[in-house]
């Protein structure tokens, strides 16, 4: 038995569900947030593939250098979901 997708489950319970892309853009001005994100990604990658640590560290250092130089922007894919109980028709 396959689990029901959250939006499908919400509709069964009487919710009207809308989904819309809402990517996050981290500009050069958000350098500290970019550094934290890059460090987190590198840590996660190292935990998954410790045999690739040299490649991961080289990528991390290169990306952090771009951040320090003000050359880096990161787009993080994101999706907003709204569920309204009993809503007949609404738009996001």
PDB file of C-alpha atoms in Angstrom:
ATOM      1  CA  UNK A   1       0.000   0.000   0.000  1.00  0.00           C
ATOM      2  CA  UNK A   2       1.428   3.344  -1.093  1.00  0.00           C
ATOM      3  CA  UNK A   3       1.164   6.332   1.247  1.00  0.00           C
ATOM      4  CA  UNK A   4      -1.158   9.146   0.156  1.00  0.00           C
ATOM      5  CA  UNK A   5       0.570  12.351  -0.891  1.00  0.00           C
ATOM      6  CA  UNK A   6      -0.095  15.165   1.649  1.00  0.00           C
ATOM      7  CA  UNK A   7      -2.033  17.325  -0.839  1.00  0.00           C
ATOM      8  CA  UNK A   8      -4.245  14.380  -1.840  1.00  0.00           C
ATOM      9  CA  UNK A   9      -4.852  13.523   1.817  1.00  0.00           C
ATOM     10  CA  UNK A  10      -5.780  17.145   2.546  1.00  0.00           C
ATOM     11  CA  UNK A  11      -8.308  17.151  -0.307  1.00  0.00           C
ATOM     12  CA  UNK A  12      -9.901  13.979   1.056  1.00  0.00           C
ATOM     13  CA  UNK A  13     -10.338  15.754   4.405  1.00  0.00           C
ATOM     14  CA  UNK A  14     -12.092  18.702   2.774  1.00  0.00           C
ATOM     15  CA  UNK A  15      -9.202  21.099   2.297  1.00  0.00           C
ATOM     16  CA  UNK A  16      -8.602  23.024  -0.915  1.00  0.00           C
ATOM     17  CA  UNK A  17      -4.874  22.834  -1.623  1.00  0.00           C
ATOM     18  CA  UNK A  18      -2.754  25.080  -3.816  1.00  0.00           C
ATOM     19  CA  UNK A  19       0.960  24.691  -4.492  1.00  0.00           C
ATOM     20  CA  UNK A  20       3.216  27.292  -6.078  1.00  0.00           C
ATOM     21  CA  UNK A  21       6.951  27.614  -6.670  1.00  0.00           C
ATOM     22  CA  UNK A  22       8.615  30.078  -4.330  1.00  0.00           C
ATOM     23  CA  UNK A  23      12.371  29.720  -4.794  1.00  0.00           C
ATOM     24  CA  UNK A  24      14.682  31.479  -2.381  1.00  0.00           C
ATOM     25  CA  UNK A  25      17.417  33.624  -3.963  1.00  0.00           C
ATOM     26  CA  UNK A  26      20.476  34.241  -1.827  1.00  0.00           C
ATOM     27  CA  UNK A  27      22.278  37.239  -3.295  1.00  0.00           C
ATOM     28  CA  UNK A  28      25.906  38.258  -2.647  1.00  0.00           C
ATOM     29  CA  UNK A  29      24.588  40.436   0.197  1.00  0.00           C
ATOM     30  CA  UNK A  30      23.523  37.286   2.082  1.00  0.00           C
ATOM     31  CA  UNK A  31      27.064  35.961   2.351  1.00  0.00           C
ATOM     32  CA  UNK A  32      26.807  34.648   5.904  1.00  0.00           C
ATOM     33  CA  UNK A  33      23.711  32.598   5.064  1.00  0.00           C
ATOM     34  CA  UNK A  34      25.434  31.300   1.913  1.00  0.00           C
ATOM     35  CA  UNK A  35      28.490  30.277   3.980  1.00  0.00           C
ATOM     36  CA  UNK A  36      26.297  28.374   6.440  1.00  0.00           C
ATOM     37  CA  UNK A  37      24.418  26.648   3.616  1.00  0.00           C
ATOM     38  CA  UNK A  38      27.624  25.659   1.794  1.00  0.00           C
ATOM     39  CA  UNK A  39      29.147  24.328   5.031  1.00  0.00           C
ATOM     40  CA  UNK A  40      25.988  22.316   5.744  1.00  0.00           C
ATOM     41  CA  UNK A  41      25.914  20.855   2.245  1.00  0.00           C
ATOM     42  CA  UNK A  42      29.606  19.924   2.490  1.00  0.00           C
ATOM     43  CA  UNK A  43      29.070  18.245   5.874  1.00  0.00           C
ATOM     44  CA  UNK A  44      26.097  16.278   4.548  1.00  0.00           C
ATOM     45  CA  UNK A  45      28.010  15.232   1.420  1.00  0.00           C
ATOM     46  CA  UNK A  46      30.997  14.114   3.524  1.00  0.00           C
ATOM     47  CA  UNK A  47      28.705  12.044   5.743  1.00  0.00           C
ATOM     48  CA  UNK A  48      27.201  10.333   2.696  1.00  0.00           C
ATOM     49  CA  UNK A  49      30.436   9.885   0.737  1.00  0.00           C
ATOM     50  CA  UNK A  50      33.449  10.086   3.087  1.00  0.00           C
ATOM     51  CA  UNK A  51      35.674   8.631   0.362  1.00  0.00           C
ATOM     52  CA  UNK A  52      35.076  11.867  -1.609  1.00  0.00           C
ATOM     53  CA  UNK A  53      36.187  14.220   1.177  1.00  0.00           C
ATOM     54  CA  UNK A  54      39.015  15.803  -0.862  1.00  0.00           C
ATOM     55  CA  UNK A  55      36.666  16.606  -3.742  1.00  0.00           C
ATOM     56  CA  UNK A  56      34.030  17.920  -1.333  1.00  0.00           C
ATOM     57  CA  UNK A  57      36.556  20.094   0.513  1.00  0.00           C
ATOM     58  CA  UNK A  58      37.856  21.513  -2.788  1.00  0.00           C
ATOM     59  CA  UNK A  59      34.286  22.351  -3.855  1.00  0.00           C
ATOM     60  CA  UNK A  60      33.576  23.946  -0.447  1.00  0.00           C
ATOM     61  CA  UNK A  61      36.722  26.091  -0.542  1.00  0.00           C
ATOM     62  CA  UNK A  62      36.004  27.212  -4.127  1.00  0.00           C
ATOM     63  CA  UNK A  63      32.409  28.180  -3.280  1.00  0.00           C
ATOM     64  CA  UNK A  64      33.448  29.983  -0.085  1.00  0.00           C
ATOM     65  CA  UNK A  65      36.042  31.947  -2.083  1.00  0.00           C
ATOM     66  CA  UNK A  66      33.275  33.039  -4.463  1.00  0.00           C
ATOM     67  CA  UNK A  67      31.149  34.124  -1.509  1.00  0.00           C
ATOM     68  CA  UNK A  68      34.054  36.090  -0.006  1.00  0.00           C
ATOM     69  CA  UNK A  69      34.660  37.814  -3.356  1.00  0.00           C
ATOM     70  CA  UNK A  70      30.976  38.754  -3.674  1.00  0.00           C
ATOM     71  CA  UNK A  71      30.515  36.599  -6.797  1.00  0.00           C
ATOM     72  CA  UNK A  72      28.114  34.031  -5.390  1.00  0.00           C
ATOM     73  CA  UNK A  73      24.344  33.745  -5.641  1.00  0.00           C
ATOM     74  CA  UNK A  74      22.422  30.614  -4.682  1.00  0.00           C
ATOM     75  CA  UNK A  75      18.904  29.664  -5.695  1.00  0.00           C
ATOM     76  CA  UNK A  76      17.237  27.177  -3.370  1.00  0.00           C
ATOM     77  CA  UNK A  77      14.242  25.432  -4.896  1.00  0.00           C
ATOM     78  CA  UNK A  78      11.193  25.843  -2.679  1.00  0.00           C
ATOM     79  CA  UNK A  79       7.454  25.351  -2.949  1.00  0.00           C
ATOM     80  CA  UNK A  80       4.712  26.997  -0.888  1.00  0.00           C
ATOM     81  CA  UNK A  81       1.622  24.988  -0.005  1.00  0.00           C
ATOM     82  CA  UNK A  82      -1.650  26.486   1.237  1.00  0.00           C
ATOM     83  CA  UNK A  83      -4.540  24.365   2.502  1.00  0.00           C
ATOM     84  CA  UNK A  84      -7.830  26.000   3.460  1.00  0.00           C
ATOM     85  CA  UNK A  85     -10.617  23.979   4.993  1.00  0.00           C
ATOM     86  CA  UNK A  86     -13.850  24.157   3.039  1.00  0.00           C
ATOM     87  CA  UNK A  87     -12.610  26.762   0.580  1.00  0.00           C
ATOM     88  CA  UNK A  88     -14.578  26.501  -2.638  1.00  0.00           C
ATOM     89  CA  UNK A  89     -12.249  28.546  -4.783  1.00  0.00           C
ATOM     90  CA  UNK A  90      -9.123  30.476  -3.977  1.00  0.00           C
ATOM     91  CA  UNK A  91      -5.948  31.467  -5.758  1.00  0.00           C
ATOM     92  CA  UNK A  92      -2.470  31.959  -4.380  1.00  0.00           C
TER      93      UNK A  92
END
